[in-house]
Amino acid sequence: MSTPPAAPVEKVIVTYKSKAAEATSNTAARSDAADKAGKTGESLSFERRLAGGSALVDLGGEASTKDLAEVMDAFRADPQVASVEADIRAYAMAVTPDDTEYAKQWDLFEATGGMNVPGAWDKTTGSGVTVAVIDTGYAAHTDLAANTVAGYDFISSATDARDGGGRDSNPKDEGDWNATDGECGVGSRAGNSSWHGTHVAGTIAATTNNAKGVAGIAYDSKVQHVRVLGKCGGSSSDIADAITWASGGSVPGIPANATPAKVINLSLGGASSTCPSVYQNAINGAVSRGTTVVVAAGNSNTNASGFTPANCANIINVASTSREGNRSFYSNYGTIVDVAAPGGETRRATDTPGTVTTPENGILSTLNSGTTTQSTENYKPYQGTSMAAPHIAGLAALLESAKPTLTPADIESAIKANARPLPGTCTGGCGAGIADATKTVNAVSGATPGGSVYSNTNNVTISDNSTVTSSIAVTDRTGNAPAALKVDVDIKHTWRGDLVIDLIAPDGTVRNLKASSGSDSADNVLATYTVDASTEVAAGTWKLQVRDVASGDTGYIDSWSLTF
């Protein structure tokens, strides 16, 4: 939408001088509206008091420009009135990007399988955040160039790197093709270069609103290509050093990273029943420096616990979903999966492996047309948890940009708390559900569209096996609460599964917001809940009740709010 529609005015907002009776008395304001109605011949009526103290006056329907002017003149002429203004309309400013391939990016906007990204762009587009794509490196692309910052090549083997040397400051993707079967070990297959890192990067931060190609999720963030995968993959020693460097840590013999990443995307992995210590130590270091680490669950249609770094701690483990909202047929699953995101299906499970029969259901992103070495840039749909992970990395960048004080644990908690159930099926476990970008961004920014917000920011300690409450007094509303009452909750706690959270209405009615879970070990509750409170009187004292039902972890209510 380039130009908002000119909607007719139906109400005016009247601010009375502080000493006027109408400034505090609804009865007086109602009487004054009736007096002005008699003078103007309009059907004026006092509707309600706004949070700032002003009176909202209904015009009795759509008013013509002449009638509106007459009403406002009548209020302006009153010496007890400080100001009067029209109650004008506002509109969501999320503009559909003009990128030529955007209509094919169902993963961003479709209600069934998409991640509800466009609404988040009203609040944040990722500005100020660097996302490290630890992958195959960068195939030059004009839809990424403006959002790319200096990276590094961490492949220590000259043979695997294909660039004539070991580690260096140029993360150019030299291709990961294999000429013959068995070249990379028993069972390996010959194949062309994937340009995998460039595809991942486009999902995160392709330049947007440039009348070209695709849109990135965090399109004002920066991508840092850190090359670790070449011929026959990459080594855990190189990958671990790349994680450390990308997050601002020190690696012997390597210059410091001038633009450390606040988010790392690892769309890579291998079979291992445990997380190698070299990975875990690097990840722990990255998280301690405030970097969120996102990892693909794997593409073997089996339990993700058998793959690493998906089975490491302190990461966000991402499964893949299809356009229909099912777990993608290839996606790994299990209790260690944290959340799901669109990874697409370029073929059906029963189609011949290696074929592309449903390209429209894949994830379209930036790529290169070269079969071995780089050629011309292009766009192509891929499928995989490698495609799902950058959706979450992009969302993490949006959250980091919206609220830079968020920790990696806060970001993980917010994404999981605001995910939605899969509309399809997920055998084996897909974590909290499909991530919802708009809902998550709204939750962390405290910006729920529309309505009046009532908050309590006083900390309340939550001890082991205790029950505590925090209160909000609503004194300036008449009638009942809305059918979609928004409850924003920010609770700091070291094991969120210990907590049962309830909303208690003024009449004592209890509505459960969150149940306890012995398997939910994530930190913190940062979420927006919607409850039907239409049977409750709005005015009165509302309480957030938090029960800690297990021993060993404690925390506090940081803040909470109600949006009517």
Coordinates of C-alpha atoms in Angstrom, one line a residue:
M1 CA 0.0 0.0 0.0
S2 CA 1.6 3.2 -1.1
T3 CA -1.1 5.7 -0.2
P4 CA -3.5 5.0 2.8
P5 CA -7.2 5.3 2.0
A6 CA -9.0 8.5 3.2
A7 CA -11.4 7.0 5.7
P8 CA -14.3 9.2 7.0
V9 CA -14.1 10.4 10.6
E10 CA -16.6 9.0 13.0
K11 CA -15.2 10.2 16.4
V12 CA -13.3 13.1 17.9
I13 CA -10.9 13.2 20.8
V14 CA -11.5 16.1 23.3
T15 CA -8.9 17.1 25.9
Y16 CA -10.3 19.3 28.6
K17 CA -8.2 21.7 30.7
S18 CA -7.0 20.0 34.0
K19 CA -9.3 22.1 36.2
A20 CA -12.5 21.5 34.1
A21 CA -15.0 19.1 35.6
E22 CA -15.1 17.2 32.3
A23 CA -11.4 16.4 32.6
T24 CA -12.1 13.8 35.4
S25 CA -15.8 13.3 35.5
N26 CA -17.4 11.0 32.8
T27 CA -20.8 12.4 33.8
A28 CA -19.7 15.9 33.1
A29 CA -18.1 14.9 29.8
R30 CA -21.3 13.1 28.8
S31 CA -23.3 16.2 29.6
D32 CA -20.9 18.4 27.6
A33 CA -21.2 16.1 24.5
A34 CA -25.0 16.4 24.8
D35 CA -24.7 20.2 25.0
K36 CA -22.5 20.3 21.9
A37 CA -24.9 18.1 20.1
G38 CA -27.7 20.6 20.8
K39 CA -25.5 23.4 19.4
T40 CA -24.4 21.6 16.2
G41 CA -27.4 19.4 15.4
E42 CA -25.1 16.4 15.3
S43 CA -25.8 13.1 17.3
L44 CA -22.8 13.5 19.6
S45 CA -22.3 11.1 22.6
F46 CA -19.5 10.5 25.1
E47 CA -18.1 7.0 24.4
R48 CA -15.2 6.5 26.9
R49 CA -12.2 8.0 28.6
L50 CA -8.8 7.4 27.0
A51 CA -5.7 6.3 28.9
G52 CA -4.3 9.8 28.8
G53 CA -7.5 11.3 30.2
S54 CA -9.0 12.7 27.0
A55 CA -12.7 12.0 26.1
L56 CA -13.7 10.1 23.0
V57 CA -16.8 11.5 21.5
D58 CA -18.8 9.6 18.9
L59 CA -20.3 11.6 16.0
G60 CA -23.1 9.2 15.5
G61 CA -21.8 7.9 12.2
E62 CA -19.7 9.2 9.3
A63 CA -19.4 12.9 9.4
S64 CA -19.0 15.1 6.3
T65 CA -16.1 17.5 6.2
K66 CA -18.5 20.4 6.9
D67 CA -20.1 18.7 9.9
L68 CA -16.8 17.6 11.4
A69 CA -15.5 21.2 11.1
E70 CA -18.7 22.5 12.8
V71 CA -18.3 20.0 15.7
M72 CA -14.6 20.8 16.2
D73 CA -15.3 24.5 16.1
A74 CA -17.9 24.1 18.9
F75 CA -15.4 22.3 21.1
R76 CA -12.6 24.8 20.3
A77 CA -14.9 27.7 21.3
D78 CA -15.4 26.2 24.8
P79 CA -12.9 27.8 27.2
Q80 CA -12.8 24.5 29.2
V81 CA -11.4 22.6 26.2
A82 CA -7.6 22.4 25.7
S83 CA -7.8 20.7 22.3
V84 CA -9.9 18.7 20.0
E85 CA -8.8 16.4 17.1
A86 CA -10.2 13.9 14.8
D87 CA -10.0 10.2 15.6
I88 CA -8.2 9.3 12.4
R89 CA -7.5 5.9 10.9
A90 CA -4.0 4.3 10.9
Y91 CA -3.0 1.3 8.7
A92 CA -0.4 -1.4 8.8
M93 CA 2.6 -0.2 6.8
A94 CA 3.8 -3.6 5.8
V95 CA 4.3 -3.1 2.1
T96 CA 4.4 -6.1 -0.2
P97 CA 8.0 -6.1 -1.5
D98 CA 8.5 -5.3 -5.2
D99 CA 11.1 -8.1 -5.6
T100 CA 10.1 -9.9 -8.9
E101 CA 10.1 -13.4 -7.4
Y102 CA 8.5 -12.5 -4.1
A103 CA 5.1 -14.1 -5.1
K104 CA 6.9 -17.5 -5.1
Q105 CA 8.1 -17.1 -1.6
W106 CA 5.2 -18.9 0.1
D107 CA 7.5 -19.7 3.0
L108 CA 7.3 -16.0 4.1
F109 CA 3.6 -15.2 3.9
E110 CA 1.3 -18.1 3.2
A111 CA -1.1 -18.8 6.1
T112 CA -0.8 -22.6 6.0
G113 CA 2.9 -23.3 5.8
G114 CA 4.5 -19.9 5.9
M115 CA 6.2 -18.1 8.8
N116 CA 4.1 -14.9 8.9
V117 CA 7.1 -12.7 8.2
P118 CA 5.6 -9.5 6.5
G119 CA 3.9 -8.2 9.6
A120 CA 7.2 -8.3 11.5
W121 CA 8.7 -5.8 9.0
D122 CA 6.4 -3.1 10.5
K123 CA 8.7 -3.3 13.6
T124 CA 12.1 -4.4 12.4
T125 CA 14.0 -5.4 9.3
G126 CA 17.2 -6.6 11.0
S127 CA 19.2 -3.4 10.9
G128 CA 22.4 -3.4 12.9
V129 CA 22.8 -7.2 13.1
T130 CA 25.4 -9.4 11.4
V131 CA 24.5 -13.0 10.7
A132 CA 27.3 -15.4 10.0
V133 CA 26.6 -18.1 7.4
I134 CA 29.2 -20.8 8.2
D135 CA 28.9 -22.8 5.0
T136 CA 30.4 -23.2 1.5
G137 CA 31.3 -19.5 1.1
Y138 CA 30.0 -16.9 -1.3
A139 CA 29.1 -17.1 -4.9
A140 CA 28.9 -13.4 -6.0
H141 CA 25.3 -12.3 -6.4
T142 CA 23.9 -8.8 -7.0
D143 CA 20.9 -9.6 -4.8
L144 CA 23.2 -10.1 -1.8
A145 CA 26.2 -7.8 -2.5
A146 CA 24.8 -4.8 -0.7
N147 CA 24.2 -6.8 2.5
T148 CA 27.5 -8.7 2.6
V149 CA 30.4 -7.9 4.9
A150 CA 33.9 -9.3 5.0
G151 CA 34.2 -12.9 6.0
Y152 CA 36.9 -15.6 6.1
D153 CA 37.9 -18.9 4.6
F154 CA 38.6 -21.4 7.4
I155 CA 39.2 -24.5 5.2
S156 CA 42.7 -25.5 6.3
S157 CA 43.2 -28.1 3.6
A158 CA 44.4 -26.7 0.2
T159 CA 42.9 -29.7 -1.6
D160 CA 39.5 -29.3 -0.1
A161 CA 39.6 -25.5 -0.5
R162 CA 40.4 -25.6 -4.2
D163 CA 41.9 -22.1 -3.9
G164 CA 45.6 -23.0 -3.9
G165 CA 46.1 -22.5 -0.2
G166 CA 44.8 -22.9 3.3
R167 CA 43.0 -20.4 5.4
D168 CA 42.7 -16.9 4.1
S169 CA 40.5 -13.8 4.1
N170 CA 38.6 -14.6 0.9
P171 CA 35.4 -16.7 1.6
K172 CA 34.8 -17.2 -2.1
D173 CA 32.9 -20.4 -2.9
E174 CA 35.3 -22.4 -5.1
G175 CA 32.7 -25.2 -5.6
D176 CA 32.0 -28.4 -3.8
W177 CA 31.5 -30.7 -6.8
N178 CA 32.7 -34.3 -6.9
A179 CA 33.8 -35.7 -10.3
T180 CA 33.3 -39.4 -9.5
D181 CA 31.4 -41.7 -7.2
G182 CA 33.4 -42.7 -4.1
E183 CA 35.6 -39.7 -4.3
C184 CA 34.7 -38.6 -0.8
G185 CA 34.5 -42.0 0.7
V186 CA 32.4 -45.2 0.4
G187 CA 28.9 -44.4 -0.7
S188 CA 29.7 -40.8 -1.9
R189 CA 28.2 -39.7 -5.2
A190 CA 29.5 -37.5 -8.0
G191 CA 27.6 -34.2 -8.2
N192 CA 27.7 -30.6 -9.2
S193 CA 28.5 -27.6 -7.0
S194 CA 25.7 -26.7 -4.7
W195 CA 26.4 -23.0 -3.9
H196 CA 24.8 -23.9 -0.7
G197 CA 26.0 -21.0 1.4
T198 CA 24.7 -18.4 -1.1
H199 CA 21.3 -20.0 -1.1
V200 CA 21.2 -20.0 2.7
A201 CA 22.3 -16.3 2.8
G202 CA 19.5 -15.2 0.4
T203 CA 16.8 -16.5 2.7
I204 CA 18.3 -14.5 5.6
A205 CA 19.2 -11.2 3.9
A206 CA 18.6 -10.9 0.2
T207 CA 18.3 -7.2 -0.7
T208 CA 14.6 -6.4 -0.6
N209 CA 12.4 -3.8 -2.4
N210 CA 15.0 -3.5 -5.2
A211 CA 12.6 -4.7 -7.9
K212 CA 14.8 -7.8 -8.3
G213 CA 14.8 -11.5 -7.3
V214 CA 13.8 -12.5 -3.8
A215 CA 13.2 -10.9 -0.4
G216 CA 15.3 -11.7 2.7
I217 CA 13.7 -12.2 6.1
A218 CA 16.0 -9.8 7.9
Y219 CA 16.7 -7.7 4.8
D220 CA 18.5 -4.9 6.5
S221 CA 20.9 -7.2 8.4
K222 CA 24.3 -8.1 7.1
V223 CA 25.6 -11.5 6.0
Q224 CA 29.1 -12.7 6.9
H225 CA 30.2 -15.7 4.8
V226 CA 32.5 -18.0 6.8
R227 CA 33.8 -20.8 4.5
V228 CA 34.2 -24.2 6.1
L229 CA 32.7 -26.6 3.5
G230 CA 34.6 -27.4 0.3
K231 CA 35.4 -30.6 -1.6
C232 CA 34.1 -33.5 0.5
G233 CA 32.6 -31.3 3.2
G234 CA 34.4 -29.8 6.1
S235 CA 36.2 -30.8 9.3
S236 CA 34.9 -30.2 12.9
S237 CA 38.2 -28.4 13.8
D238 CA 37.7 -25.9 11.0
I239 CA 34.0 -25.4 11.8
A240 CA 34.7 -25.0 15.5
D241 CA 37.3 -22.3 14.8
A242 CA 34.8 -20.6 12.5
I243 CA 32.2 -20.5 15.2
T244 CA 34.6 -18.9 17.6
W245 CA 35.9 -16.3 15.1
A246 CA 32.4 -15.4 13.7
S247 CA 31.2 -14.7 17.3
G248 CA 34.1 -12.4 18.1
G249 CA 36.4 -14.9 19.8
S250 CA 40.1 -15.2 19.2
V251 CA 41.6 -17.9 16.8
P252 CA 45.4 -18.3 16.8
G253 CA 46.9 -16.9 13.6
I254 CA 43.7 -15.3 12.4
P255 CA 43.0 -11.6 12.5
A256 CA 40.1 -10.5 14.8
N257 CA 36.7 -10.3 13.3
A258 CA 35.9 -6.6 12.7
T259 CA 32.1 -7.2 12.5
P260 CA 31.3 -10.1 14.9
A261 CA 28.0 -11.8 14.3
K262 CA 25.1 -11.8 16.7
V263 CA 23.6 -14.8 15.0
I264 CA 25.3 -17.9 13.5
N265 CA 23.6 -20.2 11.0
L266 CA 24.9 -23.8 10.7
S267 CA 23.1 -25.5 7.9
L268 CA 25.5 -28.4 8.1
G269 CA 26.1 -31.6 10.1
G270 CA 27.2 -35.2 10.2
A271 CA 26.4 -38.4 12.0
S272 CA 27.5 -38.7 15.6
S273 CA 25.7 -40.0 18.7
T274 CA 27.2 -37.2 20.8
C275 CA 28.2 -33.6 20.4
P276 CA 32.0 -33.4 20.0
S277 CA 33.6 -31.3 22.7
V278 CA 35.3 -29.2 20.0
Y279 CA 31.8 -28.2 18.8
Q280 CA 30.3 -27.7 22.3
N281 CA 33.2 -25.6 23.6
A282 CA 33.0 -23.3 20.5
I283 CA 29.2 -23.0 20.8
N284 CA 29.4 -22.3 24.5
G285 CA 31.9 -19.6 23.8
A286 CA 29.8 -18.0 21.1
V287 CA 26.7 -18.0 23.3
S288 CA 28.7 -16.5 26.2
R289 CA 29.6 -13.6 23.8
G290 CA 25.9 -13.1 23.1
T291 CA 25.6 -14.9 19.8
T292 CA 22.6 -17.0 19.0
V293 CA 23.5 -20.3 17.2
V294 CA 21.0 -21.9 14.9
V295 CA 21.5 -25.4 13.5
A296 CA 19.7 -27.6 11.0
A297 CA 18.2 -30.8 12.4
G298 CA 19.3 -32.9 9.4
N299 CA 17.7 -34.6 6.4
S300 CA 17.7 -38.3 7.2
N301 CA 14.1 -38.7 8.3
T302 CA 15.3 -40.1 11.7
N303 CA 16.0 -38.8 15.2
A304 CA 18.1 -35.7 15.2
S305 CA 19.9 -36.9 18.3
G306 CA 22.2 -39.0 16.1
F307 CA 23.5 -35.9 14.2
T308 CA 25.9 -33.1 15.2
P309 CA 26.0 -30.2 15.8
A310 CA 22.2 -30.7 16.0
N311 CA 22.7 -32.6 19.2
C312 CA 24.8 -30.0 20.9
A313 CA 23.5 -27.8 23.8
N314 CA 22.9 -24.1 23.7
I315 CA 21.6 -24.1 20.1
I316 CA 18.3 -23.7 18.4
N317 CA 17.6 -27.0 16.6
V318 CA 15.4 -26.5 13.5
A319 CA 13.3 -29.1 11.7
S320 CA 11.7 -28.6 8.3
T321 CA 8.1 -28.3 7.3
S322 CA 6.3 -28.4 3.9
R323 CA 4.1 -26.0 2.2
E324 CA 1.1 -27.9 3.5
G325 CA 2.4 -27.5 7.1
N326 CA 3.6 -31.1 7.6
R327 CA 7.0 -32.2 8.7
S328 CA 9.0 -32.5 5.4
F329 CA 9.4 -36.1 4.5
Y330 CA 13.2 -35.9 4.8
S331 CA 13.4 -33.9 8.0
N332 CA 14.9 -35.3 11.2
Y333 CA 12.8 -35.0 14.3
G334 CA 12.8 -35.8 18.0
T335 CA 12.7 -34.3 21.5
I336 CA 15.9 -32.3 20.9
V337 CA 14.2 -30.3 18.1
D338 CA 13.3 -26.8 19.3
V339 CA 11.2 -25.4 16.5
A340 CA 10.2 -25.9 12.9
A341 CA 10.4 -23.6 9.9
P342 CA 9.7 -23.9 6.2
G343 CA 12.2 -26.1 4.4
G344 CA 10.0 -27.1 1.5
E345 CA 9.7 -30.1 -0.7
T346 CA 11.0 -29.9 -4.3
R347 CA 9.7 -33.4 -4.7
R348 CA 7.3 -35.8 -3.0
A349 CA 8.5 -38.5 -0.8
T350 CA 7.5 -41.2 -3.3
D351 CA 9.2 -39.4 -6.3
T352 CA 12.6 -40.6 -7.6
P353 CA 15.4 -39.2 -5.4
G354 CA 17.3 -36.5 -7.1
T355 CA 14.4 -35.3 -9.2
V356 CA 12.6 -32.0 -8.9
T357 CA 8.9 -32.5 -9.5
T358 CA 7.3 -29.8 -7.3
P359 CA 9.7 -26.8 -7.6
E360 CA 6.9 -24.4 -6.5
N361 CA 6.9 -26.1 -3.1
G362 CA 10.7 -25.5 -2.5
I363 CA 12.5 -22.6 -0.9
L364 CA 13.5 -20.1 -3.6
S365 CA 16.7 -18.2 -3.0
T366 CA 19.9 -16.8 -4.5
L367 CA 22.2 -19.2 -6.3
N368 CA 24.7 -19.6 -9.2
S369 CA 24.3 -21.5 -12.5
G370 CA 27.8 -23.0 -12.6
T371 CA 28.0 -26.8 -12.5
T372 CA 31.6 -26.8 -11.0
T373 CA 33.1 -23.3 -10.8
Q374 CA 31.1 -20.0 -10.6
S375 CA 29.2 -18.8 -13.6
T376 CA 26.2 -16.5 -13.8
E377 CA 24.0 -15.7 -10.8
N378 CA 20.5 -17.1 -10.7
Y379 CA 17.7 -18.2 -8.4
K380 CA 16.6 -21.8 -7.6
P381 CA 14.3 -23.7 -5.2
Y382 CA 16.0 -26.0 -2.7
Q383 CA 14.6 -28.3 0.0
G384 CA 16.1 -29.2 3.3
T385 CA 16.5 -28.4 7.0
S386 CA 19.4 -26.3 5.6
M387 CA 16.7 -24.1 4.2
A388 CA 14.6 -24.2 7.4
A389 CA 17.5 -23.1 9.6
P390 CA 18.1 -19.7 7.9
H391 CA 14.4 -18.8 8.4
I392 CA 15.1 -19.0 12.2
A393 CA 18.4 -17.3 11.8
G394 CA 16.7 -14.5 10.0
L395 CA 14.0 -14.3 12.7
A396 CA 16.7 -14.2 15.4
A397 CA 18.2 -11.2 13.6
L398 CA 14.9 -9.4 13.6
L399 CA 14.5 -10.0 17.3
E400 CA 18.1 -8.9 18.0
S401 CA 17.5 -5.7 16.0
A402 CA 14.2 -5.1 17.7
K403 CA 15.5 -5.5 21.2
P404 CA 19.4 -5.7 21.4
T405 CA 19.3 -6.6 25.1
L406 CA 17.9 -10.0 24.4
T407 CA 20.2 -12.9 25.2
P408 CA 20.5 -16.0 23.1
A409 CA 18.3 -17.8 25.7
D410 CA 15.7 -15.0 25.4
I411 CA 15.6 -15.3 21.7
E412 CA 15.2 -19.1 21.8
S413 CA 12.5 -18.8 24.4
A414 CA 10.6 -16.1 22.5
I415 CA 10.6 -18.1 19.2
K416 CA 9.4 -21.3 20.9
A417 CA 6.8 -19.6 23.1
N418 CA 5.2 -17.8 20.1
A419 CA 5.3 -20.7 17.6
R420 CA 2.0 -22.1 16.3
P421 CA 1.1 -25.8 16.0
L422 CA 1.7 -27.5 12.7
P423 CA -1.5 -27.4 10.6
G424 CA -0.4 -30.8 9.3
T425 CA 1.4 -33.7 11.0
C426 CA 4.7 -34.3 12.6
T427 CA 5.6 -37.8 13.6
G428 CA 8.5 -37.9 16.0
G429 CA 8.4 -34.4 17.3
C430 CA 8.9 -30.9 15.6
G431 CA 9.5 -28.9 18.8
A432 CA 7.3 -26.0 19.6
G433 CA 5.7 -25.8 16.1
I434 CA 6.2 -23.5 13.2
A435 CA 7.8 -20.2 14.1
D436 CA 5.6 -17.1 13.7
A437 CA 7.8 -14.1 13.0
T438 CA 5.2 -11.4 13.5
K439 CA 3.9 -12.8 16.8
T440 CA 7.4 -13.3 18.1
V441 CA 8.6 -9.8 17.2
N442 CA 5.5 -8.3 18.7
A443 CA 6.1 -10.2 21.9
V444 CA 9.7 -9.0 22.4
S445 CA 9.0 -5.5 21.4
G446 CA 6.0 -5.1 23.6
A447 CA 4.1 -3.8 20.6
T448 CA 0.8 -5.5 20.1
P449 CA -1.2 -3.7 17.4
G450 CA -4.1 -1.6 18.7
G451 CA -5.7 -1.2 22.1
S452 CA -4.8 0.4 25.4
V453 CA -1.9 -1.2 27.3
Y454 CA -1.7 -1.6 31.1
S455 CA 1.6 -2.8 32.5
N456 CA 3.4 -3.9 35.7
T457 CA 7.2 -3.7 35.5
N458 CA 7.9 -4.4 39.2
N459 CA 10.0 -7.6 39.6
V460 CA 8.5 -10.4 41.7
T461 CA 10.8 -13.2 42.9
I462 CA 9.8 -16.8 42.0
S463 CA 11.3 -19.2 44.6
D464 CA 11.3 -22.9 44.3
N465 CA 7.9 -24.6 44.7
S466 CA 6.2 -21.2 45.4
T467 CA 3.2 -19.3 44.0
V468 CA 3.5 -15.6 43.4
T469 CA 1.3 -13.0 41.8
S470 CA 1.7 -9.6 40.1
S471 CA -1.3 -7.2 39.8
I472 CA -2.5 -4.7 37.3
A473 CA -5.4 -2.3 38.3
V474 CA -7.7 -1.3 35.4
T475 CA -9.8 1.6 36.6
D476 CA -10.7 3.6 33.5
R477 CA -12.6 1.1 31.4
T478 CA -16.3 0.3 31.2
G479 CA -18.1 -2.8 29.9
N480 CA -16.4 -6.2 29.5
A481 CA -12.9 -7.2 28.5
P482 CA -12.3 -8.1 24.9
A483 CA -12.7 -11.6 23.4
A484 CA -9.0 -11.3 22.3
L485 CA -7.3 -9.9 25.4
K486 CA -3.6 -9.9 24.9
V487 CA -1.4 -10.9 27.8
D488 CA 2.3 -10.2 27.3
V489 CA 4.6 -12.0 29.7
D490 CA 8.3 -11.6 30.4
I491 CA 9.6 -14.0 33.0
K492 CA 13.2 -14.7 33.7
H493 CA 13.7 -18.4 34.9
T494 CA 16.4 -21.0 34.4
W495 CA 14.0 -23.9 33.6
R496 CA 10.8 -22.6 32.1
G497 CA 9.2 -26.0 32.2
D498 CA 8.9 -25.6 36.0
L499 CA 6.3 -22.9 35.6
V500 CA 2.5 -22.8 35.5
I501 CA 1.2 -19.4 34.5
D502 CA -2.4 -18.3 35.0
L503 CA -4.3 -15.1 34.4
I504 CA -6.8 -14.3 37.2
A505 CA -9.7 -12.0 36.4
P506 CA -11.0 -9.4 38.8
D507 CA -13.8 -11.8 39.8
G508 CA -11.3 -14.6 40.6
T509 CA -11.8 -16.6 37.4
V510 CA -8.6 -18.4 36.5
R511 CA -7.5 -18.9 32.9
N512 CA -4.4 -21.0 32.3
L513 CA -1.8 -19.5 30.0
K514 CA 1.0 -22.1 30.3
A515 CA 1.3 -25.6 31.7
S516 CA 4.4 -27.1 33.3
S517 CA 6.6 -29.5 31.3
G518 CA 9.4 -31.7 32.6
S519 CA 11.1 -31.7 29.2
D520 CA 11.1 -27.9 28.6
S521 CA 14.5 -26.9 29.9
A522 CA 14.8 -23.6 28.0
D523 CA 15.4 -20.4 29.9
N524 CA 12.7 -17.7 30.3
V525 CA 9.1 -17.1 29.2
L526 CA 8.8 -14.3 26.7
A527 CA 5.4 -14.7 25.1
T528 CA 2.1 -13.1 24.1
Y529 CA -1.0 -15.1 25.0
T530 CA -4.5 -14.4 23.7
V531 CA -7.5 -15.2 26.0
D532 CA -11.2 -14.8 25.6
A533 CA -12.2 -12.6 28.5
S534 CA -15.4 -11.3 27.0
T535 CA -17.4 -12.6 30.0
E536 CA -15.3 -10.6 32.5
V537 CA -15.9 -7.0 33.6
A538 CA -12.9 -5.0 32.4
A539 CA -12.4 -2.8 35.4
G540 CA -10.8 -4.2 38.5
T541 CA -7.6 -5.9 39.5
W542 CA -6.1 -8.5 37.2
K543 CA -3.4 -10.8 38.4
L544 CA -0.7 -12.9 36.8
Q545 CA -0.1 -15.9 38.9
V546 CA 3.0 -18.0 38.5
R547 CA 3.5 -21.3 40.2
D548 CA 6.9 -23.0 40.4
V549 CA 6.2 -26.7 40.7
A550 CA 9.7 -28.3 40.8
S551 CA 12.9 -27.8 42.7
G552 CA 16.3 -26.6 41.4
D553 CA 15.6 -23.5 39.4
T554 CA 14.3 -20.0 40.3
G555 CA 13.6 -16.7 38.7
Y556 CA 11.4 -13.7 38.7
I557 CA 8.5 -11.9 36.9
D558 CA 10.3 -9.2 35.0
S559 CA 7.2 -7.5 33.6
W560 CA 3.7 -8.2 32.1
S561 CA 1.0 -6.3 30.4
L562 CA -2.6 -6.4 29.3
T563 CA -3.7 -5.0 25.9
F564 CA -7.5 -4.2 25.7

